[in-house]
XYZ file of C-alpha atoms in Angstrom:
664
model
C 0.033 -0.315 0.018
C 2.928 2.171 1.282
C 4.234 1.786 -2.452
C 1.377 2.470 -4.107
C 1.092 5.564 -2.511
C 4.778 6.557 -3.507
C 3.888 5.610 -7.262
C 1.253 8.153 -7.215
C 3.334 10.965 -5.693
C 5.663 10.382 -8.191
C 3.303 10.764 -10.903
C 1.637 13.745 -9.581
C 5.247 15.320 -8.443
C 5.667 14.834 -12.583
C 2.765 15.799 -13.830
C 3.072 19.227 -12.091
C 6.472 19.604 -13.151
C 5.412 19.058 -16.762
C 2.628 21.661 -16.576
C 5.190 24.080 -15.097
C 7.569 23.563 -18.159
C 4.491 23.980 -20.428
C 3.233 27.288 -18.744
C 6.660 28.161 -18.897
C 6.901 27.169 -22.978
C 3.561 28.661 -23.408
C 4.723 32.609 -21.533
C 8.053 32.216 -23.536
C 5.889 32.144 -26.434
C 3.731 35.075 -25.342
C 6.793 36.877 -24.778
C 7.715 36.462 -28.512
C 4.283 37.330 -29.561
C 4.820 40.733 -27.906
C 7.718 41.947 -28.883
C 7.099 41.209 -32.454
C 3.550 42.857 -31.902
C 6.012 45.894 -30.405
C 8.008 45.724 -33.453
C 5.452 46.335 -35.909
C 4.092 49.492 -34.513
C 7.514 50.545 -33.356
C 9.933 49.774 -36.082
C 9.812 51.015 -39.544
C 13.386 51.350 -40.273
C 13.890 47.874 -39.465
C 16.523 48.460 -36.403
C 14.651 45.009 -35.549
C 15.317 42.864 -37.922
C 16.984 40.145 -36.661
C 14.510 39.560 -34.541
C 13.575 36.269 -35.773
C 14.333 32.576 -34.797
C 12.518 30.912 -31.226
C 15.227 32.134 -29.216
C 14.313 35.303 -27.804
C 16.803 35.894 -25.402
C 19.802 36.085 -28.265
C 17.465 39.121 -30.270
C 18.855 42.601 -30.096
C 17.932 44.805 -27.132
C 16.868 42.059 -25.545
C 19.869 41.881 -22.254
C 18.703 39.209 -20.260
C 16.073 36.756 -19.386
C 15.000 34.544 -16.595
C 13.851 30.819 -17.638
C 12.968 32.052 -20.973
C 11.183 35.105 -19.892
C 12.073 38.323 -21.109
C 13.739 40.556 -18.223
C 15.742 43.259 -19.162
C 14.551 44.852 -22.631
C 16.716 47.681 -23.782
C 15.960 49.557 -27.110
C 18.079 52.936 -27.214
C 18.731 54.941 -30.004
C 17.097 52.528 -32.780
C 15.004 55.447 -34.642
C 11.791 54.078 -33.513
C 8.652 55.726 -34.111
C 4.990 55.197 -33.882
C 2.993 54.504 -30.575
C 3.579 51.858 -28.275
C 1.310 48.990 -27.851
C 0.189 48.912 -24.098
C -1.560 45.017 -24.585
C 1.727 43.804 -26.440
C 3.444 45.306 -23.595
C 1.778 44.265 -20.550
C 2.420 40.495 -21.744
C 6.338 41.116 -21.022
C 5.508 40.619 -17.071
C 8.566 39.654 -15.973
C 10.556 42.205 -17.115
C 12.413 44.364 -14.539
C 14.289 46.841 -16.729
C 12.555 48.803 -19.765
C 14.278 51.397 -21.753
C 12.922 53.030 -24.388
C 15.607 56.112 -24.667
C 16.185 58.275 -27.496
C 13.711 57.319 -30.017
C 10.997 59.749 -31.464
C 8.171 57.305 -29.597
C 4.801 59.779 -30.062
C 1.883 59.624 -28.124
C 0.771 59.054 -24.416
C 3.026 56.456 -21.920
C 1.091 53.646 -22.410
C -0.408 51.730 -19.285
C 2.004 49.921 -17.403
C 0.133 47.946 -14.867
C 0.816 44.512 -16.063
C 4.484 44.943 -15.366
C 4.287 43.869 -12.136
C 7.807 43.258 -11.534
C 9.368 45.982 -12.995
C 12.344 48.307 -11.250
C 13.442 50.566 -13.980
C 11.663 52.581 -16.708
C 13.864 55.353 -18.908
C 11.484 56.571 -21.275
C 13.881 60.031 -21.853
C 14.299 61.869 -25.294
C 11.262 61.229 -26.985
C 8.036 62.438 -28.367
C 5.575 61.372 -25.452
C 3.021 63.704 -24.490
C -0.301 63.652 -22.168
C -0.173 62.841 -18.004
C 2.401 62.080 -15.936
C 1.116 58.017 -16.440
C -0.850 56.860 -13.346
C -0.056 53.029 -13.776
C 3.382 54.027 -12.382
C 1.926 54.562 -8.819
C 0.453 51.138 -9.011
C 4.125 49.093 -9.044
C 5.733 48.420 -5.698
C 8.809 47.000 -7.226
C 9.549 50.186 -9.228
C 12.906 52.271 -7.964
C 13.992 54.510 -11.159
C 11.373 56.635 -13.362
C 13.020 58.601 -16.075
C 10.831 60.362 -17.976
C 12.998 63.264 -19.400
C 12.522 65.326 -22.620
C 9.825 64.668 -23.306
C 6.138 66.632 -24.199
C 4.455 65.331 -20.646
C 2.249 68.075 -19.092
C -0.270 68.443 -16.288
C 0.459 67.841 -12.657
C 2.858 65.883 -11.167
C 0.210 63.608 -8.859
C 0.906 64.138 -4.959
C 0.516 60.289 -5.565
C 3.834 59.707 -6.668
C 4.847 59.621 -2.989
C 3.652 56.001 -2.510
C 6.124 54.983 -4.461
C 7.909 53.786 -1.346
C 10.970 51.958 -3.346
C 11.690 55.143 -5.777
C 15.549 56.068 -5.979
C 15.114 58.063 -9.209
C 12.635 60.591 -10.457
C 13.885 62.379 -13.621
C 11.186 64.861 -14.932
C 13.241 67.030 -16.428
C 12.654 68.894 -19.509
C 8.802 68.159 -19.414
C 5.635 70.792 -19.506
C 4.589 69.682 -15.918
C 2.766 72.283 -14.121
C 1.117 72.959 -10.930
C 3.460 72.252 -7.195
C 6.068 69.976 -6.173
C 4.746 66.910 -4.406
C 5.639 66.516 -1.002
C 8.297 63.877 -1.475
C 9.479 61.824 1.040
C 10.792 58.591 0.372
C 14.110 58.021 2.474
C 15.766 55.796 -0.709
C 15.158 58.787 -2.753
C 18.185 59.693 -4.022
C 18.346 61.529 -7.532
C 15.731 63.854 -8.626
C 15.672 66.302 -11.449
C 12.322 68.473 -12.207
C 13.714 71.318 -13.907
C 12.622 73.115 -17.162
C 9.198 72.528 -16.393
C 6.381 75.368 -15.546
C 6.202 74.507 -11.993
C 5.328 76.439 -9.356
C 4.386 77.036 -6.402
C 6.241 76.985 -3.120
C 8.468 73.436 -2.610
C 7.842 71.690 0.009
C 9.880 71.371 3.306
C 10.252 67.555 3.860
C 13.393 65.751 5.279
C 13.958 64.323 1.848
C 13.708 67.288 -0.164
C 15.984 69.245 1.856
C 18.637 67.772 0.568
C 18.471 68.784 -2.998
C 19.639 71.912 -3.648
C 18.441 74.370 -7.159
C 20.028 71.993 -9.711
C 16.758 69.704 -9.065
C 14.761 72.696 -9.469
C 16.054 75.025 -11.872
C 14.325 76.496 -15.342
C 10.399 76.926 -13.232
C 9.837 80.580 -13.144
C 6.940 80.063 -10.551
C 8.996 77.879 -7.935
C 9.977 79.514 -4.760
C 11.617 78.342 -1.189
C 14.497 77.929 0.412
C 15.690 74.859 -1.861
C 15.849 77.534 -4.556
C 16.853 80.978 -2.565
C 13.810 82.249 -3.633
C 11.747 84.087 -1.037
C 7.827 83.249 -2.091
C 5.701 86.292 -2.913
C 8.683 88.265 -3.932
C 10.354 86.591 -6.931
C 7.710 85.026 -9.134
C 5.838 87.975 -10.308
C 6.234 91.831 -10.510
C 5.217 93.791 -7.147
C 1.358 94.710 -7.316
C 0.083 92.232 -9.997
C -2.471 89.760 -9.297
C -0.439 86.774 -9.041
C 1.588 88.748 -6.617
C -0.349 89.991 -3.902
C 0.680 92.863 -0.704
C 3.324 91.347 1.757
C 1.113 90.344 4.812
C 2.067 89.727 8.214
C 3.676 86.404 8.113
C 5.832 87.122 5.422
C 6.909 90.442 7.510
C 7.917 87.909 10.377
C 9.967 85.897 7.871
C 11.927 89.116 7.152
C 12.015 89.573 10.749
C 13.311 86.466 11.119
C 15.833 86.566 8.361
C 17.010 89.748 9.612
C 18.038 88.165 12.763
C 19.439 85.296 11.517
C 21.727 87.474 9.185
C 22.389 89.744 12.060
C 23.503 86.760 14.560
C 25.527 85.456 11.702
C 27.289 88.673 11.170
C 28.078 89.104 15.125
C 29.198 85.418 15.214
C 31.413 85.728 12.558
C 33.260 88.479 13.611
C 33.771 87.209 16.984
C 34.812 84.444 15.510
C 37.347 86.071 13.698
C 38.435 88.212 16.865
C 38.926 84.454 18.377
C 40.895 83.354 15.126
C 43.157 86.683 15.259
C 43.995 86.066 18.797
C 44.829 82.250 18.317
C 46.814 83.297 14.858
C 48.979 85.863 17.475
C 50.030 83.322 19.740
C 50.430 80.685 17.016
C 52.945 83.686 16.026
C 55.004 83.544 19.081
C 55.301 79.871 18.849
C 57.175 79.916 15.733
C 53.911 80.906 13.997
C 53.085 77.218 14.256
C 49.848 76.044 12.063
C 47.009 74.798 13.885
C 43.874 73.090 11.989
C 41.743 70.840 12.977
C 40.184 68.942 9.731
C 36.732 67.263 9.786
C 35.084 70.059 11.595
C 34.361 73.383 9.265
C 35.668 74.239 6.212
C 35.671 77.888 7.890
C 38.766 76.619 9.967
C 40.613 76.136 7.347
C 40.182 79.112 5.695
C 40.308 81.747 8.326
C 43.084 80.480 10.000
C 45.051 80.430 7.335
C 43.964 83.595 5.931
C 43.822 85.732 8.930
C 41.427 88.295 8.684
C 40.802 87.572 4.991
C 37.867 85.649 5.590
C 36.105 89.263 7.284
C 32.368 89.703 6.788
C 32.346 92.557 4.625
C 33.134 92.803 0.904
C 32.631 93.826 -2.880
C 31.899 91.182 -5.866
C 33.685 92.146 -9.101
C 34.443 90.923 -12.182
C 36.592 88.125 -12.974
C 37.787 85.977 -16.057
C 35.101 85.733 -18.929
C 32.407 86.407 -16.509
C 33.116 85.011 -13.610
C 33.023 86.754 -10.175
C 35.646 86.775 -7.195
C 34.361 87.951 -3.454
C 37.191 90.577 -2.452
C 37.219 90.300 1.368
C 37.710 94.036 2.806
C 42.094 94.236 3.599
C 42.557 91.846 0.739
C 46.449 92.571 0.069
C 47.401 91.419 -3.565
C 45.087 88.294 -3.913
C 45.259 87.191 -0.862
C 42.309 85.730 1.252
C 39.649 86.230 -2.500
C 37.572 83.253 -3.651
C 37.623 83.182 -6.957
C 35.483 81.812 -9.545
C 35.698 80.237 -12.936
C 33.044 79.796 -15.410
C 30.537 81.405 -13.630
C 27.917 82.360 -16.433
C 27.410 78.068 -17.072
C 26.374 77.516 -13.527
C 23.637 79.636 -12.233
C 24.057 77.811 -8.591
C 27.787 79.484 -8.135
C 25.868 82.428 -6.254
C 27.316 81.527 -2.776
C 30.186 83.358 -0.906
C 33.390 83.046 1.146
C 31.611 83.607 4.281
C 29.020 80.416 2.753
C 32.214 78.532 2.192
C 33.785 79.398 5.179
C 30.305 78.618 7.509
C 30.128 74.923 5.302
C 30.000 71.586 7.570
C 32.610 69.730 6.214
C 32.613 65.598 5.741
C 35.846 64.470 5.159
C 36.011 62.300 1.972
C 39.472 61.042 1.836
C 43.028 61.971 2.097
C 45.311 61.687 -0.767
C 48.424 62.413 -2.283
C 48.577 66.324 -2.231
C 45.968 66.706 0.360
C 42.470 66.011 2.237
C 39.083 66.092 0.260
C 35.943 67.262 2.170
C 32.189 67.322 1.022
C 30.657 70.594 2.242
C 27.070 71.350 2.730
C 26.663 74.856 3.121
C 23.432 76.582 4.908
C 21.272 76.790 1.806
C 21.710 73.026 1.115
C 23.972 73.349 -2.033
C 27.147 70.919 -1.441
C 30.116 71.544 -3.323
C 33.293 69.128 -2.962
C 36.650 70.581 -1.421
C 39.930 69.941 -1.585
C 42.400 71.370 1.238
C 45.663 71.107 -0.339
C 47.411 70.957 2.965
C 50.459 68.803 2.580
C 51.362 70.472 -0.631
C 54.047 72.511 -1.406
C 53.508 76.321 -1.935
C 54.455 78.590 -4.572
C 54.275 81.959 -4.908
C 51.054 83.604 -4.936
C 51.348 84.259 -8.849
C 52.629 80.960 -9.407
C 49.559 79.327 -7.756
C 47.506 81.513 -9.384
C 48.909 81.049 -13.496
C 48.825 77.156 -12.652
C 45.258 76.808 -11.330
C 43.859 79.204 -13.678
C 45.146 76.891 -16.336
C 43.119 73.789 -15.080
C 40.112 75.785 -13.670
C 39.217 77.186 -17.258
C 39.182 73.588 -18.789
C 35.378 72.631 -19.244
C 34.649 68.567 -20.947
C 31.656 66.709 -20.059
C 34.400 64.059 -19.099
C 36.291 66.226 -16.626
C 35.199 67.164 -12.875
C 34.806 71.076 -13.174
C 37.027 73.303 -10.902
C 35.047 75.896 -9.933
C 36.396 78.071 -7.564
C 40.096 78.504 -5.391
C 40.782 80.101 -2.644
C 44.348 81.169 -1.380
C 45.998 82.764 1.720
C 49.459 82.601 3.363
C 50.306 78.639 3.086
C 46.369 77.695 2.568
C 44.740 76.523 -0.587
C 41.079 75.054 -1.159
C 39.713 74.023 -4.660
C 36.594 73.943 -4.809
C 34.438 71.567 -7.426
C 31.145 70.391 -7.971
C 29.626 67.124 -6.050
C 29.595 64.292 -7.996
C 27.150 61.798 -5.178
C 27.057 58.559 -7.589
C 30.885 58.113 -6.610
C 33.774 56.926 -7.592
C 34.475 54.480 -10.813
C 36.080 52.351 -7.684
C 33.338 51.824 -5.660
C 31.072 50.669 -8.970
C 34.075 48.010 -9.728
C 34.837 47.172 -5.921
C 32.075 48.362 -3.856
C 32.286 48.677 -0.012
C 35.459 46.220 -0.202
C 38.805 47.578 0.836
C 40.733 44.024 -0.188
C 41.582 43.711 -3.894
C 39.437 41.921 -4.774
C 35.652 43.315 -7.075
C 33.946 41.822 -9.980
C 35.426 42.949 -13.269
C 32.956 44.442 -15.754
C 31.309 43.346 -18.734
C 33.306 44.425 -22.155
C 30.109 46.948 -23.298
C 30.442 48.805 -19.936
C 34.495 48.669 -19.804
C 34.496 50.115 -23.770
C 32.298 52.720 -22.419
C 34.403 53.676 -19.436
C 37.235 53.337 -21.685
C 36.248 56.032 -24.281
C 35.360 58.557 -21.331
C 38.467 57.885 -19.968
C 40.049 58.584 -22.895
C 38.194 61.319 -24.050
C 38.901 63.510 -20.850
C 42.519 62.261 -21.103
C 43.007 63.880 -24.409
C 41.292 66.845 -23.482
C 43.861 66.907 -20.717
C 46.946 66.271 -23.191
C 45.780 68.860 -26.100
C 47.109 71.837 -23.442
C 50.709 71.970 -23.975
C 52.548 70.581 -20.771
C 49.612 69.749 -18.704
C 49.198 66.265 -17.334
C 47.164 64.432 -14.674
C 49.129 62.763 -12.900
C 47.297 61.108 -10.657
C 45.253 58.772 -12.661
C 43.278 55.995 -10.798
C 39.939 54.720 -10.457
C 39.454 56.965 -7.089
C 40.022 59.725 -9.140
C 37.346 58.931 -11.824
C 33.619 60.353 -10.783
C 30.275 58.714 -11.820
C 28.226 61.652 -13.191
C 24.299 61.779 -13.563
C 24.427 59.753 -16.215
C 27.243 57.329 -14.660
C 29.520 59.082 -17.338
C 33.060 58.697 -16.523
C 34.889 61.736 -15.267
C 38.351 62.370 -14.592
C 38.988 64.878 -11.274
C 42.387 65.874 -9.181
C 44.183 66.956 -12.687
C 47.195 68.831 -12.772
C 47.382 68.543 -9.245
C 50.770 66.477 -8.714
C 52.825 69.871 -9.959
C 51.614 71.020 -6.082
C 53.235 67.838 -4.601
C 55.459 67.935 -1.773
C 58.283 65.924 -2.536
C 59.469 65.632 0.568
C 56.278 64.571 2.450
C 55.668 60.841 2.402
C 52.507 59.695 0.223
C 49.362 59.656 2.120
C 47.606 57.319 -0.424
C 46.908 53.576 -0.564
C 50.043 51.777 -1.340
C 48.160 50.887 -5.249
C 48.735 54.481 -6.262
C 52.268 53.377 -6.448
C 51.190 50.994 -9.038
C 48.637 53.018 -11.408
C 51.847 55.165 -11.861
C 54.728 54.193 -14.832
C 58.314 52.821 -13.629
C 60.274 56.029 -14.926
C 57.621 58.083 -12.799
C 57.408 56.596 -9.155
C 60.232 58.683 -7.842
C 58.593 61.611 -6.865
C 61.097 63.549 -7.824
C 60.849 62.709 -11.661
C 58.793 65.469 -13.760
C 55.678 64.298 -14.772
C 54.946 63.257 -18.498
C 51.707 62.733 -20.738
C 53.165 59.313 -21.435
C 53.094 58.545 -17.560
C 49.502 59.025 -18.032
C 49.427 56.592 -21.072
C 50.711 54.124 -18.509
C 48.002 54.513 -16.171
C 45.069 54.423 -18.343
C 46.301 50.985 -19.163
C 46.535 49.755 -15.406
C 43.603 51.570 -15.074
C 41.877 49.197 -17.894
C 43.090 45.556 -16.898
C 40.998 46.935 -13.494
C 38.051 47.499 -15.261
C 38.659 44.378 -16.800
C 39.431 41.858 -13.943
C 38.217 43.856 -10.705
C 41.592 43.595 -9.158
C 43.457 46.719 -7.417
C 46.840 47.328 -8.523
C 48.092 46.290 -4.921
C 51.502 44.804 -7.025
C 53.078 46.064 -10.228
C 51.104 44.386 -12.553
C 53.716 44.582 -15.536
C 56.469 42.456 -13.027
C 54.051 40.064 -11.513
C 52.344 38.731 -15.086
C 54.908 40.585 -17.962
C 53.812 39.230 -20.736
C 51.255 36.627 -19.241
C 49.267 39.814 -18.584
C 46.597 38.619 -21.119
C 46.139 35.047 -20.089
C 46.312 36.197 -16.177
C 43.241 38.396 -17.360
C 41.181 35.511 -18.621
C 42.107 33.343 -16.432
C 40.678 35.900 -13.948
C 37.581 36.560 -15.765
C 36.717 32.669 -16.585
C 36.545 32.040 -12.765
C 34.197 34.654 -12.459
C 32.130 33.102 -14.690
C 32.177 29.460 -13.407
C 31.581 30.825 -9.686
C 28.771 32.530 -11.793
C 29.464 35.896 -10.992
C 30.597 37.399 -14.324
C 27.797 40.146 -15.156
C 26.609 38.866 -18.451
C 27.403 36.198 -20.349
C 30.125 36.666 -22.306
C 31.462 33.322 -24.045
C 30.463 34.129 -27.529
C 32.902 34.820 -30.233
C 32.029 38.664 -30.275
C 32.823 38.887 -26.468
C 36.263 37.336 -26.992
C 37.204 39.396 -30.096
C 36.193 42.427 -27.699
C 38.258 41.543 -24.579
C 41.140 40.773 -26.734
C 40.258 44.125 -28.538
C 40.517 45.804 -24.824
C 43.307 43.904 -23.511
C 45.506 44.815 -26.880
C 45.254 48.263 -26.280
C 46.016 48.099 -22.184
C 49.387 45.969 -23.136
C 50.411 48.539 -25.481
C 49.487 51.334 -22.997
C 51.631 49.793 -20.584
C 54.785 49.344 -22.063
C 57.956 49.709 -20.395
C 59.999 51.834 -22.514
C 57.864 55.337 -22.716
C 58.678 56.032 -26.405
C 57.074 52.528 -26.980
C 53.501 53.464 -26.013
C 50.860 55.177 -27.534
C 49.273 58.786 -27.533
C 45.767 59.635 -26.197
C 44.519 60.281 -29.568
C 45.853 56.982 -30.914
C 44.543 55.010 -28.000
C 41.102 56.751 -28.160
C 41.114 55.972 -32.250
C 41.349 52.330 -31.135
C 38.663 52.145 -28.895
C 36.785 53.911 -30.876
C 36.688 51.244 -33.579
C 36.456 48.973 -31.359
C 32.954 50.001 -30.009
C 32.205 50.627 -33.669
C 32.873 46.864 -34.551
C 30.794 45.661 -31.791
C 28.276 47.993 -32.311
C 26.184 45.505 -34.313
C 26.797 42.498 -32.726
C 26.202 43.784 -29.139
C 22.552 42.477 -28.290
C 23.001 43.611 -24.688
C 22.646 47.916 -24.884
C 23.815 50.698 -26.345
C 26.002 53.552 -24.705
C 23.819 54.521 -22.052
C 22.024 51.699 -21.691
C 20.676 51.624 -18.106
C 20.861 47.478 -18.350
C 24.406 47.930 -19.183
C 25.078 49.285 -15.623
C 22.168 46.716 -13.869
C 24.556 44.291 -12.540
C 28.139 46.813 -12.124
C 25.648 49.065 -10.464
C 25.358 46.322 -7.466
C 28.926 46.965 -6.119
C 28.031 50.606 -5.413
C 27.235 51.565 -1.571
C 23.390 52.053 -1.358
C 20.591 50.704 0.158
C 19.227 47.965 -2.253
C 20.749 46.616 -5.522
C 19.308 48.391 -8.260
C 18.854 47.996 -12.144
C 20.134 50.999 -14.020
């Protein structure tokens, strides 16, 4: 009897398995029909001609499948037109990442309520019209919403606050009107509502107060602390119906602001008196400098400049439309906050006093000084590098060199916005990049040498970004980076790679020991490891080659790669990637012939860059040409993503130190 029960149980399990397999095959078939339905309405240019055969997981744009179902669909920059059929799209109910970026799709954004597993939606740079898609509110796993550069209108619904896992909301360059929703999701880190027709006061919530004016610029009707526009004053001409007389509450606000300003000025003057006394005492003790790091950026600047940080001052015109804050008693350029490119950054309306009062969080200590995240009282955030342990050139020498790097502007460089110098104090002010560094992308929070090698498409995109930025630096005669490494590459809003700390090694004090990690030495060319040797552009090419090997292997160079592996580097790189594939950690499957060709091409470029003889290394113009040729040859065979594909980052971004793994 027991044997019969056992056989009966086996039969039942077998039938259930057959039903599951049948269901999966049917759903897979539905996915095929759904994709072909989308193609018929969106693809008159036949960009999706390879959508044939039964293995839909190999079709262009199908980045990933789960058990035969489409989980990532990335159709970017493919000249798609027409409208999206919501019936076909909602059949793809296993999709996690959906992107139609940079096409010409029109009509309303379709109902997406059937995509219950959707985490990331990218519909930017199209011709979508209509209102904010209400169906997004119902998707409880949704984290990323990018609808920028369309023709969407109407109000942003207040119900958007119910998207609990929201991490990124980009609605810029549309026609949205009405007010800003009181967004308060703790996980919201990226927000852009700029260039719409929004109006009213920006809500004060614990989350929204963290965003500065860049998130709201281009909305003439908005007001509030985030954009430094007082409500009731700036939106309309005085006396117009839209701008009624200032009431009692406004007078109270003005009185409160006057009290705050007076208190701040009084406190600042007292601070200056105290600092002056401290400086006098220090001068009696051989003028020994004592600056407490990690507290206020004010401490560093005021103590170094004596009375240079006073509250009084005048604003004068600077080079090419820039501006300078010149405190009273200024002597020959001492104590000035000098801005670069003021015309291209409307947020740079802060003064020296604002910077001095900013709270500072230490981000790291490097070869020529320490780096801080400085948060001003207005909420505006900048990155400040203090050249504490640098050599101190004469004022004019420092100014001439900073002028060279300060006016560099390129999409793959972190812009230097301003500088301050006073006696032996040097502060450099850069844009703040909240997405972190390339080092974090590769290695996450791990401090060991181990990390995850990136997919070859990611390596190629990053390599082109870095080569483009480095070539721009090298096009300035005699200018080098001198310290290129993954921690000196920051990730922009679209996760583009941007080089920072360029041109600063000329300030390095050769007599001062290295403070950076041991691996920094092995990014440098052998001929430049002596700190007294001059820096060269071929040495930057060597560092670029080492960085490319780091992308391919996920290994930080804690040893000299050239001496350790020599001519066996290609074999070592491939073995590392094979280990990751066997362990199931390879970012995406890459065992096909096309992937091997791209990896080989990247390795050949890296090997040329790390040649021991500087004269044998290619110049950056040649390196960039080789990378672009490799990418162009791979464009028609890659079915994963285009240049800025969110799917391209979906696995590598997991190493970033964030609340949850994101599919970006």
